[in-house]
PDB file of C-alpha atoms in Angstrom:
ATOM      1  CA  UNK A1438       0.000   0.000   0.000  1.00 71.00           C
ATOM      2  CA  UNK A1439       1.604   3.467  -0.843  1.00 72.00           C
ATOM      3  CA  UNK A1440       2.565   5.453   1.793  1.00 87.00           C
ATOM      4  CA  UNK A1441       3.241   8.885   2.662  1.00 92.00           C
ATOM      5  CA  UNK A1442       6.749   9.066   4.101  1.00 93.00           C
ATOM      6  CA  UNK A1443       8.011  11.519   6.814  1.00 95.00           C
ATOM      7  CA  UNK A1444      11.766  12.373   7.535  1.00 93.00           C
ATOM      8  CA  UNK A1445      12.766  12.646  10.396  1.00 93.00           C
ATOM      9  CA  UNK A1446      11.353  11.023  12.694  1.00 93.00           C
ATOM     10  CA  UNK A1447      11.924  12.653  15.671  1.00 95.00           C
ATOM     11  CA  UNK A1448      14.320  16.298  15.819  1.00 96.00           C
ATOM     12  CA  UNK A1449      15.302  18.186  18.387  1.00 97.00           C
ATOM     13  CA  UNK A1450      16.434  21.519  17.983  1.00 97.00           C
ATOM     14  CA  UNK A1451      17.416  24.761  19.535  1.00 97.00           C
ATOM     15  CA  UNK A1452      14.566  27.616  20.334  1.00 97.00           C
ATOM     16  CA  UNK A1453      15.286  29.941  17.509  1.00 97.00           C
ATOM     17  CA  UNK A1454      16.771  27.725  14.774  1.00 97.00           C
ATOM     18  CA  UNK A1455      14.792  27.321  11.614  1.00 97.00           C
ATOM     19  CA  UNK A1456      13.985  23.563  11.058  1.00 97.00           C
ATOM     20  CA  UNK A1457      12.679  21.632   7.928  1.00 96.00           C
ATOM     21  CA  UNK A1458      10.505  18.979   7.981  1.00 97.00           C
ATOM     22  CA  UNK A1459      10.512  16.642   5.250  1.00 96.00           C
ATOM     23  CA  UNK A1460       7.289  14.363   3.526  1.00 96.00           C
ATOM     24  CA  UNK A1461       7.314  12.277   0.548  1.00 96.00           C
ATOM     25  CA  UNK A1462       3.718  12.218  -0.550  1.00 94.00           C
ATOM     26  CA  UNK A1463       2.463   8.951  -2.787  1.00 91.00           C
ATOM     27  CA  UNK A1464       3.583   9.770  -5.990  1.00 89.00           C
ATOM     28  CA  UNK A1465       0.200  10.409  -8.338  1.00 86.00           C
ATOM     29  CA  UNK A1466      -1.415  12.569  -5.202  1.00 89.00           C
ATOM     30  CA  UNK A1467      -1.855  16.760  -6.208  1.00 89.00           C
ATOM     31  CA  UNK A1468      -2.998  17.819  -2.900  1.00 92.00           C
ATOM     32  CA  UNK A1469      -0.595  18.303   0.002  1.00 94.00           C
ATOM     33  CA  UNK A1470      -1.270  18.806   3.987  1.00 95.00           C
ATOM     34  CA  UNK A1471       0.578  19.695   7.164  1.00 97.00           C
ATOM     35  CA  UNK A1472      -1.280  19.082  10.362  1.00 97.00           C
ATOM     36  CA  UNK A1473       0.372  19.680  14.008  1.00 96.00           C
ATOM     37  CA  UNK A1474      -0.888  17.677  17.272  1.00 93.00           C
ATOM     38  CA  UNK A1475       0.563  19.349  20.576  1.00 93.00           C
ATOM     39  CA  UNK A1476       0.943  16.828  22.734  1.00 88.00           C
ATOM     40  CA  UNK A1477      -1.873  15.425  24.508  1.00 83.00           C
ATOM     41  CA  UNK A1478      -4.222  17.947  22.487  1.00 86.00           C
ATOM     42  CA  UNK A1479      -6.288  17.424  19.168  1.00 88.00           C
ATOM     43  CA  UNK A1480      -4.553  17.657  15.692  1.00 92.00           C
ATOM     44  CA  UNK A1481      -4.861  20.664  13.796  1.00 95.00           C
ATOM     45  CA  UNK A1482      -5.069  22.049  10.501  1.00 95.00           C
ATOM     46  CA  UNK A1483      -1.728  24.131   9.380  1.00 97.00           C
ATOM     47  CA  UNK A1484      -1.882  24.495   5.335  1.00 97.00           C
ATOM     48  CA  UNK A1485      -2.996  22.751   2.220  1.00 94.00           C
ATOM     49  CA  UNK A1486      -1.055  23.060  -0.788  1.00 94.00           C
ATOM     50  CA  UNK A1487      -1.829  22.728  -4.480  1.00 92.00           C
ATOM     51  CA  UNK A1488      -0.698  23.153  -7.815  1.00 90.00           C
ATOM     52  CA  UNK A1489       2.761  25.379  -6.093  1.00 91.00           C
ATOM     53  CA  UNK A1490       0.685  27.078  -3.858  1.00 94.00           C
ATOM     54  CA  UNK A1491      -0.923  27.191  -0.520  1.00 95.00           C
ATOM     55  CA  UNK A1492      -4.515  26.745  -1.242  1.00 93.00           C
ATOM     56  CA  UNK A1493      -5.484  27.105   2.379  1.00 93.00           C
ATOM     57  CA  UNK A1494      -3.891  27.929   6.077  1.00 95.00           C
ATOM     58  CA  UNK A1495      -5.124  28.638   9.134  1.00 95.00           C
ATOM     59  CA  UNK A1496      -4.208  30.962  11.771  1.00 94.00           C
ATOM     60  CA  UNK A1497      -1.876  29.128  13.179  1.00 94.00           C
ATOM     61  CA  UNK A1498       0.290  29.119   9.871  1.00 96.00           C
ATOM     62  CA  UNK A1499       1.469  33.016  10.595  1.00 94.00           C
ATOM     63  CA  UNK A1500       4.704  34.377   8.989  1.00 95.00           C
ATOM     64  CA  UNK A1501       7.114  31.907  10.464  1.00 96.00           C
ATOM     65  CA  UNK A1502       5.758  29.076   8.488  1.00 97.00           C
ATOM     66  CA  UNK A1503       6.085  28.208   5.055  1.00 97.00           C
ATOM     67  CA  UNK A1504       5.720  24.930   2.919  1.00 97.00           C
ATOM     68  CA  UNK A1505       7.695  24.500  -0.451  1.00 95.00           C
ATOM     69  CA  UNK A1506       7.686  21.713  -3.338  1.00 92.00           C
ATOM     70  CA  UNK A1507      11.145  21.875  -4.072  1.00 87.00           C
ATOM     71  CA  UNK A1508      11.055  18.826  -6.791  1.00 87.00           C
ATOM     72  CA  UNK A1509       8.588  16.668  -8.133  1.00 78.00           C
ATOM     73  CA  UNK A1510       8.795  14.502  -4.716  1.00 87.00           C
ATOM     74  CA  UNK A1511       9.113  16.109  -2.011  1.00 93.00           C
ATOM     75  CA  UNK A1512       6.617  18.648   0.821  1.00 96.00           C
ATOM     76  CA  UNK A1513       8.381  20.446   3.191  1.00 97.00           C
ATOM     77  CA  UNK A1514       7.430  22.351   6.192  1.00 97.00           C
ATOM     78  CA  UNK A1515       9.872  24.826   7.242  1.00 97.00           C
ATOM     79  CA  UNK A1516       9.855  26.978  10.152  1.00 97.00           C
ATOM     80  CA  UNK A1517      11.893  30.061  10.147  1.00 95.00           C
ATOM     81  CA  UNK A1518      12.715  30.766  14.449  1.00 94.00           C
ATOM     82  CA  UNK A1519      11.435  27.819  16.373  1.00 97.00           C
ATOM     83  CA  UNK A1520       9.553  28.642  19.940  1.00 96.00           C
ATOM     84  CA  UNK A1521       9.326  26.327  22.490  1.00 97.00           C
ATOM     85  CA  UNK A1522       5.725  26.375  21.875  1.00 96.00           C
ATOM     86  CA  UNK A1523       6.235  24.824  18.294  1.00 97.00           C
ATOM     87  CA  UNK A1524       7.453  21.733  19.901  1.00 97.00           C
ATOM     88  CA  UNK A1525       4.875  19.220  18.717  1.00 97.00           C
ATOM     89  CA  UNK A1526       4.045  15.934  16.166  1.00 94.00           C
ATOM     90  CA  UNK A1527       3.997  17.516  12.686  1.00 97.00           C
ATOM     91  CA  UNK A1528       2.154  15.421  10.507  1.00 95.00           C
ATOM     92  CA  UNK A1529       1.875  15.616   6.838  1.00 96.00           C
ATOM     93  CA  UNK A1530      -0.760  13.938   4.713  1.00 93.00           C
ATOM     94  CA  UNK A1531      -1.593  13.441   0.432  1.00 91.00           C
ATOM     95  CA  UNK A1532      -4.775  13.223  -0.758  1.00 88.00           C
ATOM     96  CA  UNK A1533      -5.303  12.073  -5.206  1.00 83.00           C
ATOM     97  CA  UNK A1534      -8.450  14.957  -5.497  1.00 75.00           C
ATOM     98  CA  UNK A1535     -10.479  17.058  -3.229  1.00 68.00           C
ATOM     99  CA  UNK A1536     -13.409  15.758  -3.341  1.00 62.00           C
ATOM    100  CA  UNK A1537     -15.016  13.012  -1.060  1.00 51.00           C
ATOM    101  CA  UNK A1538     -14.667   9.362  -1.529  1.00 56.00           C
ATOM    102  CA  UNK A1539     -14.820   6.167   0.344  1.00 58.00           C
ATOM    103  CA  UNK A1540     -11.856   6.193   2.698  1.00 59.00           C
ATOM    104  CA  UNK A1541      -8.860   5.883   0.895  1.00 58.00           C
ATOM    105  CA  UNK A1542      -7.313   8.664  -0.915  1.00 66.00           C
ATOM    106  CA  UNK A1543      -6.491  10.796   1.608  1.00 79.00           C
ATOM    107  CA  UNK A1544      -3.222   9.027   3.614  1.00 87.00           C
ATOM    108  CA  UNK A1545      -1.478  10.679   6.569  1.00 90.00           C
ATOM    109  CA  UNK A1546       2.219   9.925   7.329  1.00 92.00           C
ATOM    110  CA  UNK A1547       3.232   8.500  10.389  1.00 91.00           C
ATOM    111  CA  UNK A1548       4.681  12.643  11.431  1.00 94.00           C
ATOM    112  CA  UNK A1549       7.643  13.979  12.823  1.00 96.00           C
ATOM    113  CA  UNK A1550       7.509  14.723  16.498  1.00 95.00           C
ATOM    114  CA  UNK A1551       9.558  18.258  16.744  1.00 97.00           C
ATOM    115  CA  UNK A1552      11.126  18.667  20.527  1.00 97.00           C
ATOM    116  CA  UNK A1553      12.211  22.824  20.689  1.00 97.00           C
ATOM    117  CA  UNK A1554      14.764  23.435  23.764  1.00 97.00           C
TER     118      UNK A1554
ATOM    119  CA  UNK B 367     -16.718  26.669  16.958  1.00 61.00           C
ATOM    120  CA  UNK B 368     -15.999  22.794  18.253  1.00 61.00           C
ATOM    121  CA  UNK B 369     -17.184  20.584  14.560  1.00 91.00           C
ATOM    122  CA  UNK B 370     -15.777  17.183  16.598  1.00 96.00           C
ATOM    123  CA  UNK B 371     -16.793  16.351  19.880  1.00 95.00           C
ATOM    124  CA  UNK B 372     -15.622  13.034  21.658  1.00 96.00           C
ATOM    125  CA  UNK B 373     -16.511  13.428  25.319  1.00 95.00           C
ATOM    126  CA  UNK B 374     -14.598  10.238  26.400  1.00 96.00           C
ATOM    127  CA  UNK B 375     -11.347  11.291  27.261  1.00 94.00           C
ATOM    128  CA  UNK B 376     -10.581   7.704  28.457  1.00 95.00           C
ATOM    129  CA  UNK B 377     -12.565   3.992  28.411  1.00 96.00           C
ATOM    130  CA  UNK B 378     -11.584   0.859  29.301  1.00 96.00           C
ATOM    131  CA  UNK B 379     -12.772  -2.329  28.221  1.00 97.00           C
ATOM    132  CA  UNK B 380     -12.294  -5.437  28.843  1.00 97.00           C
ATOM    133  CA  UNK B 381     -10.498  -8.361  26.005  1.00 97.00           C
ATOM    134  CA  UNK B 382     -12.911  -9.702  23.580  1.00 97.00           C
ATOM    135  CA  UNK B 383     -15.406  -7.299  24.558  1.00 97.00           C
ATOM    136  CA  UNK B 384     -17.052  -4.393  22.292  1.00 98.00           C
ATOM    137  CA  UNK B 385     -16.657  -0.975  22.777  1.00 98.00           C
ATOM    138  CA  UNK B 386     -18.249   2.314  21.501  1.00 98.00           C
ATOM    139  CA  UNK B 387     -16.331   5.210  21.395  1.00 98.00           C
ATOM    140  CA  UNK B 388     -18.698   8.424  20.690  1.00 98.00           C
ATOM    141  CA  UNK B 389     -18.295  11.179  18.208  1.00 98.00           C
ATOM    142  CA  UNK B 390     -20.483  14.021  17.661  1.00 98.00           C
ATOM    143  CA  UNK B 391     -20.418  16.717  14.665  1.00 97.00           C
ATOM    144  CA  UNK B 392     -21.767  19.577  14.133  1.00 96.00           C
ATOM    145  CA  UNK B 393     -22.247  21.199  10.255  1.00 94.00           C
ATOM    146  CA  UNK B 394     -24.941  22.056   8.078  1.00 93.00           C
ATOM    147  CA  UNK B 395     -23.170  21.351   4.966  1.00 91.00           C
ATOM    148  CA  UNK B 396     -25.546  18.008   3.578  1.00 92.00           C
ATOM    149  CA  UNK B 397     -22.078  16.827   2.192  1.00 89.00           C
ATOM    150  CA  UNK B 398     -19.579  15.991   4.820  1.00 91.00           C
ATOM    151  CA  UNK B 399     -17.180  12.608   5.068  1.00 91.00           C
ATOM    152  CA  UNK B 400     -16.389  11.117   8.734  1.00 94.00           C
ATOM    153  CA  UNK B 401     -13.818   9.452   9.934  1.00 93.00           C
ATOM    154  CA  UNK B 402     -11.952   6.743  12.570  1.00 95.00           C
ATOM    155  CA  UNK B 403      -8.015   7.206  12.782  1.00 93.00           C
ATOM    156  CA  UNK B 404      -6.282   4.802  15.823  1.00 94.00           C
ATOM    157  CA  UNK B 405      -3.258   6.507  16.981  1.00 91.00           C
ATOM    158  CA  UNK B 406      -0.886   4.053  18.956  1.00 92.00           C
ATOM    159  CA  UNK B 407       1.797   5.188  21.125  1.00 88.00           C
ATOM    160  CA  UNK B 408       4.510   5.187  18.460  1.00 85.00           C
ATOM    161  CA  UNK B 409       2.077   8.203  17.139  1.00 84.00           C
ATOM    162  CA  UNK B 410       1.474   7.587  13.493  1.00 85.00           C
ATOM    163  CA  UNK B 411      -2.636   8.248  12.395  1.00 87.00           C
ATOM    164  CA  UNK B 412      -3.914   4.830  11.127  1.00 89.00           C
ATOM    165  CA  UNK B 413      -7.238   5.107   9.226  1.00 89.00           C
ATOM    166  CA  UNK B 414      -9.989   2.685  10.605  1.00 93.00           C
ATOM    167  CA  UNK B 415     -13.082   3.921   8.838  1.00 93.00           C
ATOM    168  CA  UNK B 416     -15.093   6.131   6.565  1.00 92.00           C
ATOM    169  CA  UNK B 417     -18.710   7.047   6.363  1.00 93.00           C
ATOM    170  CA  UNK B 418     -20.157   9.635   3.837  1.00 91.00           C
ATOM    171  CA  UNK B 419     -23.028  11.987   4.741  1.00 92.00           C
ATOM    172  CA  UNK B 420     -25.341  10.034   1.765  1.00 92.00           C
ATOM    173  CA  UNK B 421     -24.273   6.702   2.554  1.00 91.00           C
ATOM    174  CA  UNK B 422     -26.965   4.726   3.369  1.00 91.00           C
ATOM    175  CA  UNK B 423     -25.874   2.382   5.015  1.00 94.00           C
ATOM    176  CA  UNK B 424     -23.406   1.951   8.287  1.00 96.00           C
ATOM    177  CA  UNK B 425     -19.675   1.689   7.203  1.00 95.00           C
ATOM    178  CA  UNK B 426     -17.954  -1.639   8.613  1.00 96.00           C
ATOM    179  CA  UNK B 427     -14.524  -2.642   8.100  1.00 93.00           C
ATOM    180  CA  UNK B 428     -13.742  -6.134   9.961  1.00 96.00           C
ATOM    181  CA  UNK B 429     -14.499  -5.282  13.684  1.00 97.00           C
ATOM    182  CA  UNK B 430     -14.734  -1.982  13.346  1.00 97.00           C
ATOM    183  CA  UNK B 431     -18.164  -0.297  12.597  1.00 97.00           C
ATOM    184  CA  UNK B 432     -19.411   3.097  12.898  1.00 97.00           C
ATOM    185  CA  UNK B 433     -22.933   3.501  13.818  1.00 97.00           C
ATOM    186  CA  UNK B 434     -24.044   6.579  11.913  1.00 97.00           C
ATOM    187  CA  UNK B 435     -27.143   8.515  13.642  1.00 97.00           C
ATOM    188  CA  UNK B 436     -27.536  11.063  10.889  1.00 95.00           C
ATOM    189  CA  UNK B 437     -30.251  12.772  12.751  1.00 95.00           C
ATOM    190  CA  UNK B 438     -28.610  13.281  16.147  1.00 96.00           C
ATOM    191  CA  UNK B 439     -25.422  13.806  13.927  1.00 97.00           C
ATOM    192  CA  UNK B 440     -23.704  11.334  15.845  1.00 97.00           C
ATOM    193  CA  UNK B 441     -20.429   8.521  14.423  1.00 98.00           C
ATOM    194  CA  UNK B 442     -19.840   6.168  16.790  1.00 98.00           C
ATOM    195  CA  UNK B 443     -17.029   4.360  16.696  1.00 98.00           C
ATOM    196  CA  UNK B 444     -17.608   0.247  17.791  1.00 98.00           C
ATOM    197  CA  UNK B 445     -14.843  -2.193  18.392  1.00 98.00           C
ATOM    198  CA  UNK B 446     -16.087  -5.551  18.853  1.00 96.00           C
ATOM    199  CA  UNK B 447     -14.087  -8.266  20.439  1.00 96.00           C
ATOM    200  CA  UNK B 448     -11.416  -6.001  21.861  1.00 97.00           C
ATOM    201  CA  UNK B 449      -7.699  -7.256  21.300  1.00 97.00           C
ATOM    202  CA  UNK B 450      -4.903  -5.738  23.521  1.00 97.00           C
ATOM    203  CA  UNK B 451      -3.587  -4.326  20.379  1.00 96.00           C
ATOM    204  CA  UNK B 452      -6.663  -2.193  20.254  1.00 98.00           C
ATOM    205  CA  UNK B 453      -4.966   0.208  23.329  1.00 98.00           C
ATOM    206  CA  UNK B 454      -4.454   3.720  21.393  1.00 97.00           C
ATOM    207  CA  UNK B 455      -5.985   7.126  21.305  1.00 95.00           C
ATOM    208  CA  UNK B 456      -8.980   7.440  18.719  1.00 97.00           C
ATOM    209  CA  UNK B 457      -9.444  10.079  17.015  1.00 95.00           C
ATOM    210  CA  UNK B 458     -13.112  11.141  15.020  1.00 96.00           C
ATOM    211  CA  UNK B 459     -12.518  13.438  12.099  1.00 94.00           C
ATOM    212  CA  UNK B 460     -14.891  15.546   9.342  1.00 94.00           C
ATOM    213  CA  UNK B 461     -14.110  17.205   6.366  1.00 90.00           C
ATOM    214  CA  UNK B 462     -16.486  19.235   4.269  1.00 88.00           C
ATOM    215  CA  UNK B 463     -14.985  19.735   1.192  1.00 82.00           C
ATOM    216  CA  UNK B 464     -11.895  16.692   1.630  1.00 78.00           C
ATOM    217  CA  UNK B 465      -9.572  19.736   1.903  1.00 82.00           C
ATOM    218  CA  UNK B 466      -8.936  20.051   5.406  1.00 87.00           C
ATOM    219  CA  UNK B 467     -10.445  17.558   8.594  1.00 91.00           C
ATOM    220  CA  UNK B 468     -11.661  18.942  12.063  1.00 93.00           C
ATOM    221  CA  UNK B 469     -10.526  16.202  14.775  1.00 94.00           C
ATOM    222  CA  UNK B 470     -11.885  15.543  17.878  1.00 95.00           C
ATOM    223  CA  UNK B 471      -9.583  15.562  20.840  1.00 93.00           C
ATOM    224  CA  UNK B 472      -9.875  11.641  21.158  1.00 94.00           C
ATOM    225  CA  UNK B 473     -10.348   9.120  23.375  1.00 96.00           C
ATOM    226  CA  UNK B 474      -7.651   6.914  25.130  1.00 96.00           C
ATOM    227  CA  UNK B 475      -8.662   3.645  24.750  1.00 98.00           C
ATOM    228  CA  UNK B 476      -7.286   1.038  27.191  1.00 98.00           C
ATOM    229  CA  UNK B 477      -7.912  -3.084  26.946  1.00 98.00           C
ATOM    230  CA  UNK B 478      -7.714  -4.986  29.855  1.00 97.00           C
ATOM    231  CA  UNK B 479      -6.667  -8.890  29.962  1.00 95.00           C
TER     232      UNK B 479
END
């Protein structure tokens, strides 16, 4: 079954360093999502992306956010000055068309859990 | 404005018994999709189950089933014979237009031996 692939796993980094998170969506998908779960809390919406451009973002996406399709494979989330308060799982997810459909077709990857010290 | 609610923050149950784990939504949008995800301790979201709005019928998919209650906009999730692999957080989730999904904050789901 294809997957959506998240790299790394698990990073910890230093309050104030810009980080990139890394997703390899399934390969004929055209829509592209980053969710965040604090820990302990619900997950959350952050930004859909489409076509080279964010389709979509909620509040919590401010300025030191951004997502970027760098080839024809890989999503990334970067974020410019990590706060403590970013520390969370970041997970990204690919979904073949926006519209809705039995189950399948929208696939999360198994996320990135971001520690900020 | 809360779209997911799961007011079990945690249930037990016991092995090889069923289990409903509630979910309640709130839309007026006649098109929405539900959803199940399990999320085990390693943290990754693993789908369970889908239900559309104009499905007729109650989605199953091998011991899980969600009983849909379109009326009292309800999507409860039921386990039936529990394994001990079953222990995870559950999450409920909706999406309107398959762009973005509201989740619930989950349930912790613990099976007993």
């Amino acid at each position: 079954e294809p997957e959506v692939t998240q790299t790394p796993s698990h990073q910890v980094t230093q309050m104030g360093q810009e980080v990139i998170l890394r997703c390899v969506p399934i390969s004929n998908h055209l829509y592209f999502y980053w969710y965040r779960q604090i820990l302990g809390q619900k997950v959350e919406f952050l930004v859909s992306f489409y076509n080279n451009e964010i389709s979509e973002k909620s509040e919590i996406f401010d300025d030191q956010f951004s997502v970027e399709r760098p080839d024809g494979s890989n999503f990334t989330l970067k974020i410019r000055s990590t706060k403590l308060e970013d520390s969370a799982m970041y997970f990204c997810a690919s979904s073949e068309a926006r519209r809705i459909r039995r189950g399948g077709g929208y696939t999360f990857g198994s996320g990135t859990r971001l520690t900020v010290v | 404005a809360q779209k997911i609610t799961q007011t079990q923050p945690g249930m037990f149950v016991q092995e090889k018994e069923a289990v409903t784990l509630d979910c309640t939504y709130d839309t007026s949008d006649p098109s929405y999709g539900l959803f199940w995800y399990k999320q085990p301790s390693s943290g990754e979201m693993i789908f369970l189950i889908y239900q559309g709005s104009y499905d007729q019928q109650n989605a199953t998919e091998g011991r899980y089933s969600l009983n849909f209650q379109k009326a009292r906009k309800s999507a409860n999730l039921v386990i039936s014979a529990s394994q001990l692999g079953d222990s995870a957080m559950y999450f409920c989730a909706m999406t309107l237009d398959f762009n973005k999904f509201y989740f619930g904050s989950g349930t912790k789901l613990n099976v007993k031996p």
